[in-house]
XYZ file of C-alpha atoms in Angstrom:
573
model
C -12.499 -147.298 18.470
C -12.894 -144.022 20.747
C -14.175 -144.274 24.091
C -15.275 -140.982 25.732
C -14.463 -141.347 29.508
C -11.531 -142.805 31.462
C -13.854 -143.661 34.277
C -14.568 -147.543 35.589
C -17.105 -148.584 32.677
C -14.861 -146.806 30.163
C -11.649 -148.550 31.284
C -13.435 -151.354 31.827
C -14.503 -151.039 27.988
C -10.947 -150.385 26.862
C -10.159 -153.883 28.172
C -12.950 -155.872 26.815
C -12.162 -154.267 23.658
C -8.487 -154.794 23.539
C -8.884 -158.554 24.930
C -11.455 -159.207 22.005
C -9.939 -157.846 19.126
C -5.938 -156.843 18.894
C -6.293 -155.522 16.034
C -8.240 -152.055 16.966
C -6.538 -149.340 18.133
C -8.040 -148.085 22.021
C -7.893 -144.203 21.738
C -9.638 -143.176 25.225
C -10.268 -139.619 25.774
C -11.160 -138.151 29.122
C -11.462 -134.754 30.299
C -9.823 -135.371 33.364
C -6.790 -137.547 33.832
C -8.607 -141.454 34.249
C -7.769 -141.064 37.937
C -9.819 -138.115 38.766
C -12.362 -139.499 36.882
C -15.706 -139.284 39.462
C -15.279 -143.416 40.296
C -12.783 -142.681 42.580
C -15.394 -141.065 45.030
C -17.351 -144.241 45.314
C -17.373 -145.594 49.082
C -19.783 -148.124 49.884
C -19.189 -151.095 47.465
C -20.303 -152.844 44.607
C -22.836 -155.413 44.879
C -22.621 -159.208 43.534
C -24.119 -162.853 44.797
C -21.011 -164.390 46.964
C -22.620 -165.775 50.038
C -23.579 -169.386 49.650
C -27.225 -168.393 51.818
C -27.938 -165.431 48.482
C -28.794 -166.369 44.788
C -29.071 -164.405 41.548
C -32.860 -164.601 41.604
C -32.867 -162.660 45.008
C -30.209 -160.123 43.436
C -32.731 -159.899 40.692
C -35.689 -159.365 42.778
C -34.121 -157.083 45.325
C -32.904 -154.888 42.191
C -36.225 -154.488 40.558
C -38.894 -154.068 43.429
C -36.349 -151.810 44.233
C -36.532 -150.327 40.944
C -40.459 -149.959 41.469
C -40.845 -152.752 38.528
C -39.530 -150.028 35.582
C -36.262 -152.296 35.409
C -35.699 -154.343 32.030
C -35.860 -157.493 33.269
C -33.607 -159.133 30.851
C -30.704 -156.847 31.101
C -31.238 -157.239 35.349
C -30.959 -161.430 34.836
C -27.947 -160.789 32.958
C -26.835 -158.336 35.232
C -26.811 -160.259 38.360
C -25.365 -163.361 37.036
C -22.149 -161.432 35.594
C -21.312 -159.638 37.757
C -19.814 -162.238 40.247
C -17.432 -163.216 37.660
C -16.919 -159.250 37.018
C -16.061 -159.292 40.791
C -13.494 -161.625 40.861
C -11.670 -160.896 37.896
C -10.886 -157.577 39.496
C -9.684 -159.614 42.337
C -7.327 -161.504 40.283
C -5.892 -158.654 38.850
C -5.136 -156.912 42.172
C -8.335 -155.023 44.191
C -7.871 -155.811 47.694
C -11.391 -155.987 48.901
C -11.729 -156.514 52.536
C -11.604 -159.752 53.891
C -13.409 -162.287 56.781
C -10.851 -163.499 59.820
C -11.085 -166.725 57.837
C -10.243 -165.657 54.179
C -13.521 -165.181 52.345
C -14.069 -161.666 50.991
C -16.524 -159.383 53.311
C -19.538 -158.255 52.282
C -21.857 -155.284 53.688
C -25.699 -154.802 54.111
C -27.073 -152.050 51.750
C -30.143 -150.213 51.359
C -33.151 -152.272 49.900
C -31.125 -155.706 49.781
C -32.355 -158.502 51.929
C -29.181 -160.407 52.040
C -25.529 -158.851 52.324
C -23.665 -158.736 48.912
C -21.894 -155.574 48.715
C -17.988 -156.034 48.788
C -15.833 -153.726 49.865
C -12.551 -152.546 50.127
C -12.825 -150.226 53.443
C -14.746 -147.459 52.795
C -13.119 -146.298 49.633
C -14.156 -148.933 47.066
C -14.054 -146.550 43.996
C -10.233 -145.463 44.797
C -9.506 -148.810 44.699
C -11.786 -150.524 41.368
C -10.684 -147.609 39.592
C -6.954 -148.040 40.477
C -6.827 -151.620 39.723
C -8.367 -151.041 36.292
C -6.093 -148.324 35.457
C -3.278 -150.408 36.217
C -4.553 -153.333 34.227
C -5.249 -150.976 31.643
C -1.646 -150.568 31.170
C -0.797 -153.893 30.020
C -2.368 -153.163 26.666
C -0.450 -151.207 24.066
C -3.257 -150.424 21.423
C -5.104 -148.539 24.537
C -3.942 -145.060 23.324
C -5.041 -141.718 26.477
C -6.106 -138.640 25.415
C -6.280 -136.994 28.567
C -7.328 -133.610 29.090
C -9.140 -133.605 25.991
C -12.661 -132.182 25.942
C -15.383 -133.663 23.309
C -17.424 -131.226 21.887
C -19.828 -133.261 18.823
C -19.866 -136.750 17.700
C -19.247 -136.813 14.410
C -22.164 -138.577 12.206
C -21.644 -139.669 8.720
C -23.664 -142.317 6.455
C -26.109 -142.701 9.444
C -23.460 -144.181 11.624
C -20.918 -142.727 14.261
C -17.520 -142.133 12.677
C -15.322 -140.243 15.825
C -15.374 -137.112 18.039
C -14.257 -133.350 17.819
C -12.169 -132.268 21.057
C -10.704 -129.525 22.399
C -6.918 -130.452 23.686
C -7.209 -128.578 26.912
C -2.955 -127.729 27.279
C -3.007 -126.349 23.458
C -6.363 -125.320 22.557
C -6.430 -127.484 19.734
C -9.480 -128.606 18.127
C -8.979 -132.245 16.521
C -10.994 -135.118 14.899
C -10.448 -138.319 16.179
C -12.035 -140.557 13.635
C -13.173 -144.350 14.754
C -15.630 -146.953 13.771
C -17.866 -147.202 16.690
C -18.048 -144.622 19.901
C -18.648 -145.371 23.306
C -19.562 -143.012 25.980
C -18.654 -143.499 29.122
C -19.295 -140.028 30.418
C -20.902 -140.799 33.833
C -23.973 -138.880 34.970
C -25.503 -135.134 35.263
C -25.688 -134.301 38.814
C -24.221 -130.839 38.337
C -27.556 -130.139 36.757
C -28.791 -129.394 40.528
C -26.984 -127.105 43.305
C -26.627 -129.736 45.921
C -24.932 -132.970 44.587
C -22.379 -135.800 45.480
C -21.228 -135.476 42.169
C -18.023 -133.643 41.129
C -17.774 -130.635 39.028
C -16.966 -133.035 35.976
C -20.342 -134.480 35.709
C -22.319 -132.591 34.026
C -23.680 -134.588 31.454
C -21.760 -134.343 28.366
C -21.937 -137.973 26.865
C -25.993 -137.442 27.549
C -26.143 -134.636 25.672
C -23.766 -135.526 22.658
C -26.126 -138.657 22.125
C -29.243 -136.286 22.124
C -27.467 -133.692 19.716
C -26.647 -136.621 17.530
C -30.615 -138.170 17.563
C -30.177 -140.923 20.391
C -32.827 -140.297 22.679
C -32.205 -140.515 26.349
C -34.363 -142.708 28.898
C -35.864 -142.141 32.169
C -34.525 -138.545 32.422
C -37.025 -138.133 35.079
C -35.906 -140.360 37.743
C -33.177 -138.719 39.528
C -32.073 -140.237 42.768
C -31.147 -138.280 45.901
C -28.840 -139.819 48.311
C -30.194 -139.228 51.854
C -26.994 -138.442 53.067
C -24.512 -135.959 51.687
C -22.970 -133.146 54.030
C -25.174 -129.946 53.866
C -22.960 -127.098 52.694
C -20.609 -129.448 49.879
C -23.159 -132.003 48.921
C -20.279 -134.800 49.858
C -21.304 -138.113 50.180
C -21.661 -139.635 53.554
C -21.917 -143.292 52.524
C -24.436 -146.036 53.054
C -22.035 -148.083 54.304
C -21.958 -145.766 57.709
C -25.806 -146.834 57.727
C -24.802 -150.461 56.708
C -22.198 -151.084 59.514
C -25.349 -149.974 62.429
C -25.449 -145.825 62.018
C -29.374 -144.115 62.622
C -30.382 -141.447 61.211
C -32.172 -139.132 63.988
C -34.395 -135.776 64.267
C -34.305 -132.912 66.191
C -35.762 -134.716 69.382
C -33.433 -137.720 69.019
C -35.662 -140.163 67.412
C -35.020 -142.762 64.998
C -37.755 -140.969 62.826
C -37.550 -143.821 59.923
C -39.964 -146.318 62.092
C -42.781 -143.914 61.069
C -42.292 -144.436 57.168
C -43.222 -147.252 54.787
C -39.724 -147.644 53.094
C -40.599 -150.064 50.410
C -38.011 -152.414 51.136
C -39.025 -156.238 50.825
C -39.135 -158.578 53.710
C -35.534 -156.968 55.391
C -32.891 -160.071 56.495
C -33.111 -160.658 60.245
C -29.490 -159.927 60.157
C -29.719 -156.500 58.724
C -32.799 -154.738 61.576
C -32.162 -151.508 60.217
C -34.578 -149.010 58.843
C -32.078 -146.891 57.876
C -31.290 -149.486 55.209
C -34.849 -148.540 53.020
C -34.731 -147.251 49.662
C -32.958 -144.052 48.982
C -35.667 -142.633 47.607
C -37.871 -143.246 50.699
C -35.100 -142.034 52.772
C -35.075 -138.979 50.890
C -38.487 -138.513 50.974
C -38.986 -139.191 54.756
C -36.709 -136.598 55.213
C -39.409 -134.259 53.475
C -42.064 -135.173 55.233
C -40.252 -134.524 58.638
C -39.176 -131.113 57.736
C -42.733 -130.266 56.455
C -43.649 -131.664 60.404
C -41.005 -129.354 61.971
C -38.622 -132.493 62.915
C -35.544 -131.322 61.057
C -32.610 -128.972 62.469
C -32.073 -126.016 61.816
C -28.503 -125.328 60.217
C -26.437 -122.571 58.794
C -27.111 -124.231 55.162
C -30.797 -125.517 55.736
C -32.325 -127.988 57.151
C -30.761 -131.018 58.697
C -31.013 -134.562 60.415
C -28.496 -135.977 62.050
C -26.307 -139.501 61.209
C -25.521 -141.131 64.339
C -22.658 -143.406 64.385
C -21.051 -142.992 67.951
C -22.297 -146.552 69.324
C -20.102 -148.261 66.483
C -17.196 -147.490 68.992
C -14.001 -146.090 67.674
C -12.402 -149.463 66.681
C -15.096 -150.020 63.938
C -15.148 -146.537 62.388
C -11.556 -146.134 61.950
C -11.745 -150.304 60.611
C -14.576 -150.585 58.541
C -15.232 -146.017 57.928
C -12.059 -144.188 58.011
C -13.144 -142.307 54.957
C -16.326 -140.511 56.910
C -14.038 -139.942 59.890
C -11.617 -138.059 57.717
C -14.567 -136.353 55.605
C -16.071 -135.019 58.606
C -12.687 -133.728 60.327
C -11.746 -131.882 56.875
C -15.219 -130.818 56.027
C -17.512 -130.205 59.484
C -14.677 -129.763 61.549
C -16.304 -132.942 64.067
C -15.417 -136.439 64.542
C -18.070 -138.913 64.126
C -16.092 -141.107 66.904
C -17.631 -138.279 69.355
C -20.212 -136.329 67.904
C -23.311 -136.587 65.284
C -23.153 -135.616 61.574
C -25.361 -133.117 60.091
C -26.916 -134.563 57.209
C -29.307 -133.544 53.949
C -30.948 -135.438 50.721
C -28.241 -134.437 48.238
C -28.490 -135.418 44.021
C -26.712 -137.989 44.248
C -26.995 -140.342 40.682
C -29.305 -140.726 37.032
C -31.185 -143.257 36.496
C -31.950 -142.269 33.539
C -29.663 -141.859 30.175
C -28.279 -142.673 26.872
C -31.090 -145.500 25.648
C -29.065 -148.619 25.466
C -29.872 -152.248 24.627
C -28.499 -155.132 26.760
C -24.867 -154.499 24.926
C -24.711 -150.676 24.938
C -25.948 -150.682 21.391
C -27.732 -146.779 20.836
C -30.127 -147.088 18.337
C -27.854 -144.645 16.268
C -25.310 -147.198 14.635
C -21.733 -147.302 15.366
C -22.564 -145.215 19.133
C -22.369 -147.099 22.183
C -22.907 -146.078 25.937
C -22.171 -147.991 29.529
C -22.133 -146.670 33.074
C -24.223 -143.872 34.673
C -24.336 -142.200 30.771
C -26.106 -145.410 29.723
C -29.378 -146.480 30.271
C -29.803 -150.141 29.872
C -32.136 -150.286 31.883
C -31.134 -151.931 35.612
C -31.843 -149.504 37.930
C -35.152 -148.506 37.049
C -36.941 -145.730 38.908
C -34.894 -146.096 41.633
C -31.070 -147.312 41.975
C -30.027 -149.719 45.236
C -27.046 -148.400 46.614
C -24.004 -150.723 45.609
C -25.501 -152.062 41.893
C -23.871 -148.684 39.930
C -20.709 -149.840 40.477
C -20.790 -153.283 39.158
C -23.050 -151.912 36.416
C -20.093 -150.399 35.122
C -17.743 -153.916 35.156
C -20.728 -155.451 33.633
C -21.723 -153.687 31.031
C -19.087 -151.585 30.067
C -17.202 -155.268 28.949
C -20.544 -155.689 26.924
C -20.527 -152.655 25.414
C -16.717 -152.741 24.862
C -16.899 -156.263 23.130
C -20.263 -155.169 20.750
C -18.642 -152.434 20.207
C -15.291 -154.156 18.805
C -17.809 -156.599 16.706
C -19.316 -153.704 15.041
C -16.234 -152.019 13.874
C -14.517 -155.135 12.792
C -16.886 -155.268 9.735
C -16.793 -151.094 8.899
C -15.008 -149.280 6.663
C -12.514 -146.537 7.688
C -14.269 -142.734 8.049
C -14.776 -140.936 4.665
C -13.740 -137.264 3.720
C -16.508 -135.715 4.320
C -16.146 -136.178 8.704
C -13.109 -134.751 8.741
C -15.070 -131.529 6.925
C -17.622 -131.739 9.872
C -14.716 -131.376 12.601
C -13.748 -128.220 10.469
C -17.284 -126.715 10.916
C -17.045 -127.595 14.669
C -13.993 -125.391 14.493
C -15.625 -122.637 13.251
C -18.398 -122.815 15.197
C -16.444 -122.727 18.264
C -14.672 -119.566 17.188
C -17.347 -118.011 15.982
C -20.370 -118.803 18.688
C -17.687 -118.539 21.559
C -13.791 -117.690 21.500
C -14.177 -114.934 19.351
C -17.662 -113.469 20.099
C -17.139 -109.793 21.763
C -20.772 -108.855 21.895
C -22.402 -111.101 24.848
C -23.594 -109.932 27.836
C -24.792 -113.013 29.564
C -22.682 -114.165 32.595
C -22.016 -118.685 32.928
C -21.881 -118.434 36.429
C -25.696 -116.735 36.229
C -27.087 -118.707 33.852
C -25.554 -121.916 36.178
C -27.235 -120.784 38.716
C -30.242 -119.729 37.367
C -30.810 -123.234 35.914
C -29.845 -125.183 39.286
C -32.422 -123.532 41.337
C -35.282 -124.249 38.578
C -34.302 -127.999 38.983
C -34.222 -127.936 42.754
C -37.593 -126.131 42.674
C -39.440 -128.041 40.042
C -37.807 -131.546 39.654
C -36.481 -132.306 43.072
C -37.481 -135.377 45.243
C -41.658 -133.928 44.934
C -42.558 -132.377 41.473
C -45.903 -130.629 40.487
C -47.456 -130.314 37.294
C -47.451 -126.605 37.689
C -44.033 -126.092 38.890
C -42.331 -128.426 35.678
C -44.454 -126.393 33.036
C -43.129 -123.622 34.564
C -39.775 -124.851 34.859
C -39.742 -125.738 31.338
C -40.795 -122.275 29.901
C -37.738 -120.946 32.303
C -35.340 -123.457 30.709
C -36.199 -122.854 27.166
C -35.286 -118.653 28.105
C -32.096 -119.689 29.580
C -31.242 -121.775 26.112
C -32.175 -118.750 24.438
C -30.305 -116.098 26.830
C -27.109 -118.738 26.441
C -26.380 -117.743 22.619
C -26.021 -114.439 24.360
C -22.978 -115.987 26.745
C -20.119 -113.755 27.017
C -16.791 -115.145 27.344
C -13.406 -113.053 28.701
C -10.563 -115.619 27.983
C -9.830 -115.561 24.478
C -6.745 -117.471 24.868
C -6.254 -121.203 24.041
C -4.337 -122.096 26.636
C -6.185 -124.272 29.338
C -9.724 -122.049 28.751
C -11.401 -123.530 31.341
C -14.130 -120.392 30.383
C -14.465 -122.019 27.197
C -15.064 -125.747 28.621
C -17.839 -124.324 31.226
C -19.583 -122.771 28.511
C -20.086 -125.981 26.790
C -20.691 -127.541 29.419
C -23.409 -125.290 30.796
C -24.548 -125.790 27.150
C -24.791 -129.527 27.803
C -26.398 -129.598 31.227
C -29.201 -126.980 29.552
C -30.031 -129.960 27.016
C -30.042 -132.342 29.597
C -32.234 -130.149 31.998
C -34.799 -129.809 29.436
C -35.189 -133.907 28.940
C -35.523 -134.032 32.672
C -38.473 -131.718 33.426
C -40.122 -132.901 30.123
C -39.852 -136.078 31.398
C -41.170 -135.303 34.515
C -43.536 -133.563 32.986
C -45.153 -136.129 30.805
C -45.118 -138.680 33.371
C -48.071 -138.459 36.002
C -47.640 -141.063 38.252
C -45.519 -141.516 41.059
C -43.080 -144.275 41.043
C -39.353 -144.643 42.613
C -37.430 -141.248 42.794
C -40.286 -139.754 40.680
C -42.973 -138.073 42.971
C -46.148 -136.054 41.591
C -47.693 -134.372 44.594
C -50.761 -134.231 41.779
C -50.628 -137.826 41.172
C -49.483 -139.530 43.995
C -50.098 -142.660 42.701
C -48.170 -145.400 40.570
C -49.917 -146.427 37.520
C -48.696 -149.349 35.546
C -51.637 -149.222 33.091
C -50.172 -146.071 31.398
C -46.437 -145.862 32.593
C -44.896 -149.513 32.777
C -43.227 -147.790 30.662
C -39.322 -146.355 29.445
C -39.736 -142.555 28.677
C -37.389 -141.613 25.947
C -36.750 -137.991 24.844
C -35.548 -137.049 21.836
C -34.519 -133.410 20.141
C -36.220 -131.747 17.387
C -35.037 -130.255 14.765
C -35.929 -126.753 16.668
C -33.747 -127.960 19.638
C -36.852 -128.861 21.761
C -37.510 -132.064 23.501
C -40.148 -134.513 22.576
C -41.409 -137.720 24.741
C -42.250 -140.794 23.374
C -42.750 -144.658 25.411
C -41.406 -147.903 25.466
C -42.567 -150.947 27.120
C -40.763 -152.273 30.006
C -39.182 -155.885 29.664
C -41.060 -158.237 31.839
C -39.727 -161.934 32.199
C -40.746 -163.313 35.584
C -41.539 -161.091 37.734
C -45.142 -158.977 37.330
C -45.209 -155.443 39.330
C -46.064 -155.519 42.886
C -46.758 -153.405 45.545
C -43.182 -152.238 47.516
C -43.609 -153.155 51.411
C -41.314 -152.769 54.031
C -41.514 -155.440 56.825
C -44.516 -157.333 55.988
């Protein structure tokens, strides 16, 4: 088995797989080393049904009238029921969420729940998950880390996937790591846009090594801004500073959110905060007040400000001591006395590999979990706190369908270790030992970022994505032009941002198209030319696959419907 991330759903994976079968051999390869992987960013919490006053069936409605009904149904039910027990396995072996005076584990309000189920451990929840599974991750000897290894092509044989070509980042060496089923674990594609949460990692590799290899991708278009993130580094100021009482505020002071309809369904009396809608209607409200003149005016754009000063300092260095130290290292202010300038930032894809309910690609022997994946629970529009037990959840499914399909298939032939060869050569030849390009990453980067901001950002036109995607498919053909000046092998990180600009160029291209074909507006998708949803043509998945040419085609898939028929999102009624 190789698993292509070290992240939570991949190490997550690595255990299901290890637990169910002791026979296979783990081989993980990350980029990164698994504790740098982007989990370790995640704040708020991760959401699961622990409060004797909650239930499944309001985690499951909560999750897809957030999701603006595009959520598979049957993959939500399952989703909601596991992932208590996902929750407290990671409890017995060692997370210390955050605890009640009396014992039972706390839980936080977060955006479009009615009921509080996120836990938490302080405000630095991914540090912690990610830790714990790391550390459990040790205890099994056929989990094998390849870290610092880059993956440049799944390797395909007999219709099925067989392994992965990667780059050893210390040596330069290109290797084959043969296996009898992949899973990618890769995480998302934020990097794809110039203002993001995300870390320089994500850029959407396991995405585009599933489109390269014929797995289409799903819901490319929906691509959900966090309302939050710090203006000039896109860091994530987390919903939990909203969660614990913060407001967001305009330029005159005013809680501006009262004005908007923010979708979310019949709030909690405990929870009386606005500022706990949807992220998309966050996002979007924030829009609509700079297009009023309501926004401030900062050195990096326009900004609203996060107001968390009535908390009191006891709370915020309790319950938020990650935004306090954030905002000292990064604004050079202390939330304890002042306000914190704020922006919508990319924040996480809805969209991704097309997955069943166990991770199974419809390209045998490939599997995907986490923000890669798209199974689909999140829909058009993610609620904050789901993502991370998303990854517990399914990346043990994927990990133990995963184990069950290469328990019955043969070892890899021949003929993929020739592929890895080619890869090799292709490598050289396109890249380390080309002389004659002129184009520049860092341009081409940029270039590409400021056609998604422009054409697929929280509003899209018709007009702007067609002419997005004409700019896209120039900057594919100005990249076989990319010039590289580190020859070496030695830690080429020139080398790795080439392919990974390749990679987020793919990806790019499956999001406008998306975006394009879709005209409706629904969850983190808005057409200013079709403003409104329409479930008699789009109650549907998009899924994108490549052509033979390298360009992008769209085709539909119904939606999974089992109890709960699309309604209208209210807020307050």
């Amino acid at each position: 088995m190789v698993l292509v991330g070290g992240g939570a759903a991949g190490l997550r994976a690595a255990i299901a797989i290890a637990q169910s079968d002791p026979r296979l051999s783990i081989a993980v390869v990350s980029k990164v080393y698994p504790m740098r992987s982007h989990t370790v960013s995640a704040e708020g919490g991760a959401a699961a049904v622990v409060r004797p006053d909650d239930s499944f069936d309001e985690h499951a409605y909560d999750t897809i009238s957030g999701g603006d009904w595009l959520c598979d149904q049957d993959a939500v039910e399952a989703f909601v029921h596991e992932a208590p027990e996902e929750m407290l396995r990671l409890e017995h072996w060692g997370c210390p969420w955050s605890r009640e005076p009396d014992g039972h584990i706390a839980v936080r309000p977060f955006g479009g729940m009615k009921k509080m189920r996120t836990w938490f451990a302080a405000d630095k929840t991914g540090f912690h998950l990610l830790h714990t599974l790391f550390q459990t991750s040790l205890k099994y000897t056929r989990v094998v880390r390849y870290d610092e290894c880059f993956v440049t092509k799944l390797l395909v044989e007999e219709g099925r996937a067989q392994g992965v070509v990667a780059i050893e980042l210390m040596s330069g060496q290109v290797r084959a790591i043969t296996a009898k089923a992949v899973l990618l674990c890769t995480g998302g594609c934020g990097r794809v846009f110039p203002f993001t949460t995300n870390a320089n990692i994500k850029n959407g590799d396991g995405m585009a090594l599933a489109y390269r290899a014929g797995a289409p991708l799903k819901d490319m278009e929906f691509v959900q801004y966090h309302p939050t993130g710090l203006p000039f580094t896109g860091i994530l100021i987390t919903e939990a500073a909203r969660a614990e009482g913060g407001w967001l505020l305009n330029k005159d002071g005013y809680r501006y959110l009262q004005d908007y309809n923010l979708g979310t369904p019949q709030p909690h009396p405990v929870l009386r905060s606005m500022e706990l809608g949807p992220r998309d209607r966050l996002s979007q409200a924030f829009v609509k007040e700079m297009e009023k003149g309501r926004t401030i005016e900062g050195p990096y754009g326009p900004v609203v400000h996060l107001d968390i000063r009535h908390l009191g300092e006891k709370v915020i260095k309790t319950k938020l001591p990650f935004v306090r130290e954030l905002c000292l290292k990064y604004q050079n202010i202390d939330p304890i006395t002042e306000m914190i300038p704020v922006r919508p930032v990319v924040h996480y894809m809805m969209g991704g590999v097309h997955t069943d309910i166990n991770g199974a690609t419809p390209l045998p022997g490939l599997y995907a979990a986490g923000e890669a994946a798209c199974v689909s629970i999140n829909g058009a529009n993610r609620l904050g706190s789901n993502s991370l037990s998303e990854c517990l959840v399914f990346g043990a499914r994927a990990g133990r369908a995963a184990a069950a399909f290469a328990a019955n298939q043969p070892e890899a032939s021949s003929a993929v270790l020739a592929q890895a060869a080619d890869e090799q050569r292709r490598l050289e030849r396109e890249l380390l030992h080309k002389t004659d390009g002129r184009e520049r990453i860092a341009v081409l980067r940029e270039e590409m970022q400021q056609i998604m901001e422009g054409s697929a950002g929280i509003y899209r036109s018709g007009a702007t994505l067609t002419e997005a995607a004409r700019k896209l498919r120039q900057l594919q053909e100005r990249f076989r032009n990319i010039a590289l000046h580190d020859h070496s092998r030695t830690f080429n990180t020139e080398l790795i941002a080439a392919l990974e600009l390749s990679y987020m160029l793919d990806v790019a291209e499956t999001i406008v198209q998306s975006a394009l074909r879709r005209e409706e507006s629904r969850g983190a998708h808005q057409r200013t030319d079709f403003p409104a949803r329409d479930d008699q043509r789009y109650l549907a998945h998009s899924l994108a696959y490549r052509n033979a040419d390298g360009s992008c085609r769209i085709e539909y898939l119904p939606v999974t419907i089992t109890r709960w028929p699309p309604g209208e999102r209210v807020y307050g009624k």
